[in-house]
C-alpha cells in the first residue's frame, strides 16, 4: 500500500456500509484513518446519513449495489486498496429463504474475492461471526474459549452455514495471486453478539417491553453466558486490521480473530437489562418463568405457524427453535489473539459502551426519558 505522511492516498471499500456495523466502520474510518483519500460505501440500500459525510476532506463515494451481482462488485472494487466485506444477510428469524441467505452471504463473498483477484486489490477483511463456531446443533457449551479451542462446529441453520462457508472461501483465498502478481492477503473477524447504537434486536426487545407495560419476562437461566461485544470496538478492530494487514501479512494473512472487549459475561437477557433497565424496563423473575420444555414447545409451534402461514403472511417471532437454542447455550470467548497479532485494545471501555448504548435507547420512540 502506498503511504505518505502528508498526502492521503488510500482507497477503501466497505460493503454493507449502511448497516448497523457498517455505519460504525464507515464513521470510524473517517475519524481514525488519516491515510484515507476515498471511502467507497457499497450497499443494497443507501442511507440518508451518507449525505452529511460528503463535506469532510475524504471523498465518500456512495455506491448502490448488490453483492450477488458480480459485475457491480467488480466495478466497486476496481482501484481500491482495501476491501472490508461486511455486507451480509443476518436472518435467524426466517424472513429470507435459505437460498437467498446463501446467495448473499456465500455467492456475494465469492464475488468480492474474485473482484479483488481480477482488479488487483490485495487486502480483504471479512466480517465473519462467532456463529461459524457455535453454538452447535448439539448445544455444547463454549466457555471462555479462544480461536484454538477445540469445538465441534456443526450447523444446520442457513445463517451459520452460510457464514462458515463464506469464511472458508475468504481464508482459502489468502495467498492467491491478484492481477499484477501480488498475493491476496485476507483475514476474518468473528464478532460475538454485537450491541450498541442502532441494534435492531435491542430495539425489538425494548418495544416488546413497552408493549408489556415496561416488563420483560425471564425465559433463560441467568447462569447461561452469552458473549457480547460493543459495536464501536468491533468497528475499531476492523480499522486496525485494515491498517496492519500489509505490514503483518505473513502473520495475519489467512487468520481468524474473535472480536472481544471488556463487556461482562452474562445471559442474553441480563445483558440487555444493563441498557433497558436504566430506560425504565424490568426483567420479571430470578428464574425462567416457564419450564424449558414449554419454551421448546412454543418455539416449535412458532416454527410450525411460520410454515403454515407463509403463503399468506410472513410470521417471524423472536422465539423459534434456533433462537431459543442460541440464547440457551453458553458461548463466550476469552482471547488476546488480536492484541498479540496487531496490537488491538478496545477503544471503548465497558462503562463508555454502556453509556453510549443507554443514550441511544433513550432516543427511541416511546422512551420516557
Ligand atoms: N449483528 C450481530 O450481532 C453480528 C453480525 N455479524 C456480521 O456482521 C455483518 C453486519 O451485520 P449487521 O450490521 O448486524 O447487519 P445489518 O443487516 O445491519 O447490515 C448488513 C448490511 O448489508 C447490506 N446488504 C444485505 N444484502 C446485501 C446485498 N445483497 N448487497 C449489498 N449489500 C447488502 C444491508 O443492506 C445492510 O446495510 C454481517 O456480515 C453479519 O453476518 C457477525 C456477528 C454478529
Ligand atoms: C428466547 C428469547 C427469550 O427472551 C431470547 C431470544 C434471543 C435471540 C433473538 C438472540 C439470542 C442470541 C442472539 C444471536 C447471537 O448474539 C449471535 C449472533 C451472531 C450473528 O452473527 C448474527 C446475530 C446473532 C445470530 C444473534 C441473533 C439474535 C439471538 C439469536
Short mmCIF file of C-alpha atoms and ligand atoms in Angstrom, two decimals, residues 15-23 25 42-47 63-69 72-73 85-91 100 103-105 108 126-131 159 162-163 189-195 198-201 226 228-229 231 234 238 259 268, ligand 1:
data_model
loop_
_atom_site.label_atom_id
_atom_site.label_comp_id
_atom_site.label_asym_id
_atom_site.label_seq_id
_atom_site.Cartn_x
_atom_site.Cartn_y
_atom_site.Cartn_z
CA UNK A 15 -19.57 -3.42 1.59
CA UNK A 16 -22.70 -3.28 3.73
CA UNK A 17 -21.51 0.16 4.86
CA UNK A 18 -25.04 1.35 5.61
CA UNK A 19 -25.88 -1.46 8.04
CA UNK A 20 -25.67 -1.48 11.84
CA UNK A 21 -21.97 -2.44 11.98
CA UNK A 22 -21.12 -0.97 8.57
CA UNK A 23 -22.13 2.55 9.62
CA UNK A 25 -16.95 1.13 10.46
CA UNK A 42 -21.39 -0.10 -1.14
CA UNK A 43 -24.83 -1.22 -0.05
CA UNK A 44 -28.12 -2.54 -1.39
CA UNK A 45 -29.86 0.36 0.36
CA UNK A 46 -28.04 3.67 0.75
CA UNK A 47 -28.79 5.62 3.95
CA UNK A 63 -22.47 3.03 -4.42
CA UNK A 64 -25.88 1.42 -4.54
CA UNK A 65 -25.28 -2.21 -5.49
CA UNK A 66 -25.87 -5.87 -4.81
CA UNK A 67 -23.05 -8.23 -3.80
CA UNK A 68 -24.76 -11.05 -5.67
CA UNK A 69 -24.14 -9.15 -8.93
CA UNK A 72 -21.39 -4.44 -9.77
CA UNK A 73 -18.93 -5.74 -7.20
CA UNK A 85 -16.62 -7.00 3.35
CA UNK A 86 -19.34 -6.57 5.96
CA UNK A 87 -22.45 -6.91 3.78
CA UNK A 88 -24.50 -9.90 4.75
CA UNK A 89 -27.99 -11.17 5.25
CA UNK A 90 -28.39 -11.53 9.01
CA UNK A 91 -31.51 -13.60 9.40
CA UNK A 100 -31.32 -16.07 -0.64
CA UNK A 103 -26.69 -16.23 -2.43
CA UNK A 104 -25.93 -13.07 -0.44
CA UNK A 105 -23.55 -14.49 2.14
CA UNK A 108 -21.68 -12.47 -2.54
CA UNK A 126 -14.23 -10.32 6.07
CA UNK A 127 -16.78 -9.81 8.84
CA UNK A 128 -17.47 -13.37 9.85
CA UNK A 129 -19.30 -14.34 13.05
CA UNK A 130 -18.90 -16.38 16.22
CA UNK A 131 -21.70 -18.43 14.65
CA UNK A 159 -27.28 -18.36 8.54
CA UNK A 162 -23.57 -19.56 5.08
CA UNK A 163 -21.17 -17.63 7.34
CA UNK A 189 -13.14 -11.25 12.16
CA UNK A 190 -15.66 -13.17 14.24
CA UNK A 191 -17.78 -10.87 16.40
CA UNK A 192 -19.88 -12.41 19.17
CA UNK A 193 -23.37 -10.85 19.58
CA UNK A 194 -22.88 -7.18 18.72
CA UNK A 195 -24.73 -4.47 20.67
CA UNK A 198 -28.55 1.09 16.02
CA UNK A 199 -29.00 -2.52 17.15
CA UNK A 200 -32.34 -3.66 15.74
CA UNK A 201 -32.86 -6.64 18.09
CA UNK A 226 -23.71 -15.26 26.06
CA UNK A 228 -21.42 -9.77 23.53
CA UNK A 229 -19.20 -7.05 22.11
CA UNK A 231 -20.18 -2.20 18.01
CA UNK A 234 -15.88 -4.26 16.51
CA UNK A 238 -11.76 -3.73 11.50
CA UNK A 259 -13.95 -9.70 18.28
CA UNK A 268 -28.54 -12.61 26.86
N1 LIG B 1 -25.36 -8.27 14.42
C1 LIG B 1 -24.56 -9.16 15.02
O1 LIG B 1 -24.70 -9.45 16.22
C2 LIG B 1 -23.47 -9.81 14.24
C3 LIG B 1 -23.25 -9.57 12.88
N2 LIG B 1 -22.22 -10.19 12.22
C4 LIG B 1 -21.95 -9.94 10.80
O2 LIG B 1 -21.70 -8.55 10.64
C5 LIG B 1 -22.14 -8.13 9.36
C6 LIG B 1 -23.02 -6.91 9.53
O3 LIG B 1 -24.14 -7.27 10.30
P1 LIG B 1 -25.16 -6.20 10.86
O4 LIG B 1 -24.59 -4.85 10.71
O5 LIG B 1 -25.65 -6.67 12.16
O6 LIG B 1 -26.35 -6.41 9.81
P2 LIG B 1 -27.19 -5.33 9.00
O7 LIG B 1 -28.32 -6.05 8.38
O8 LIG B 1 -27.50 -4.15 9.85
O9 LIG B 1 -26.15 -4.87 7.89
C7 LIG B 1 -25.90 -5.60 6.73
C8 LIG B 1 -25.83 -4.64 5.57
O10 LIG B 1 -25.57 -5.40 4.39
C9 LIG B 1 -26.40 -4.91 3.38
N3 LIG B 1 -26.72 -5.94 2.41
C10 LIG B 1 -27.52 -7.02 2.60
N4 LIG B 1 -27.62 -7.71 1.46
C11 LIG B 1 -26.85 -7.08 0.55
C12 LIG B 1 -26.56 -7.30 -0.81
N5 LIG B 1 -27.09 -8.32 -1.48
N6 LIG B 1 -25.72 -6.44 -1.45
C13 LIG B 1 -25.21 -5.38 -0.79
N7 LIG B 1 -25.46 -5.10 0.48
C14 LIG B 1 -26.28 -5.94 1.14
C15 LIG B 1 -27.69 -4.46 4.07
O11 LIG B 1 -28.41 -3.53 3.28
C16 LIG B 1 -27.13 -3.86 5.35
O12 LIG B 1 -26.88 -2.49 5.20
C17 LIG B 1 -22.83 -9.31 8.72
O13 LIG B 1 -21.96 -9.90 7.79
C18 LIG B 1 -23.10 -10.25 9.87
O14 LIG B 1 -23.11 -11.60 9.46
C19 LIG B 1 -21.37 -11.01 12.88
C20 LIG B 1 -21.53 -11.27 14.20
C21 LIG B 1 -22.58 -10.70 14.99
#
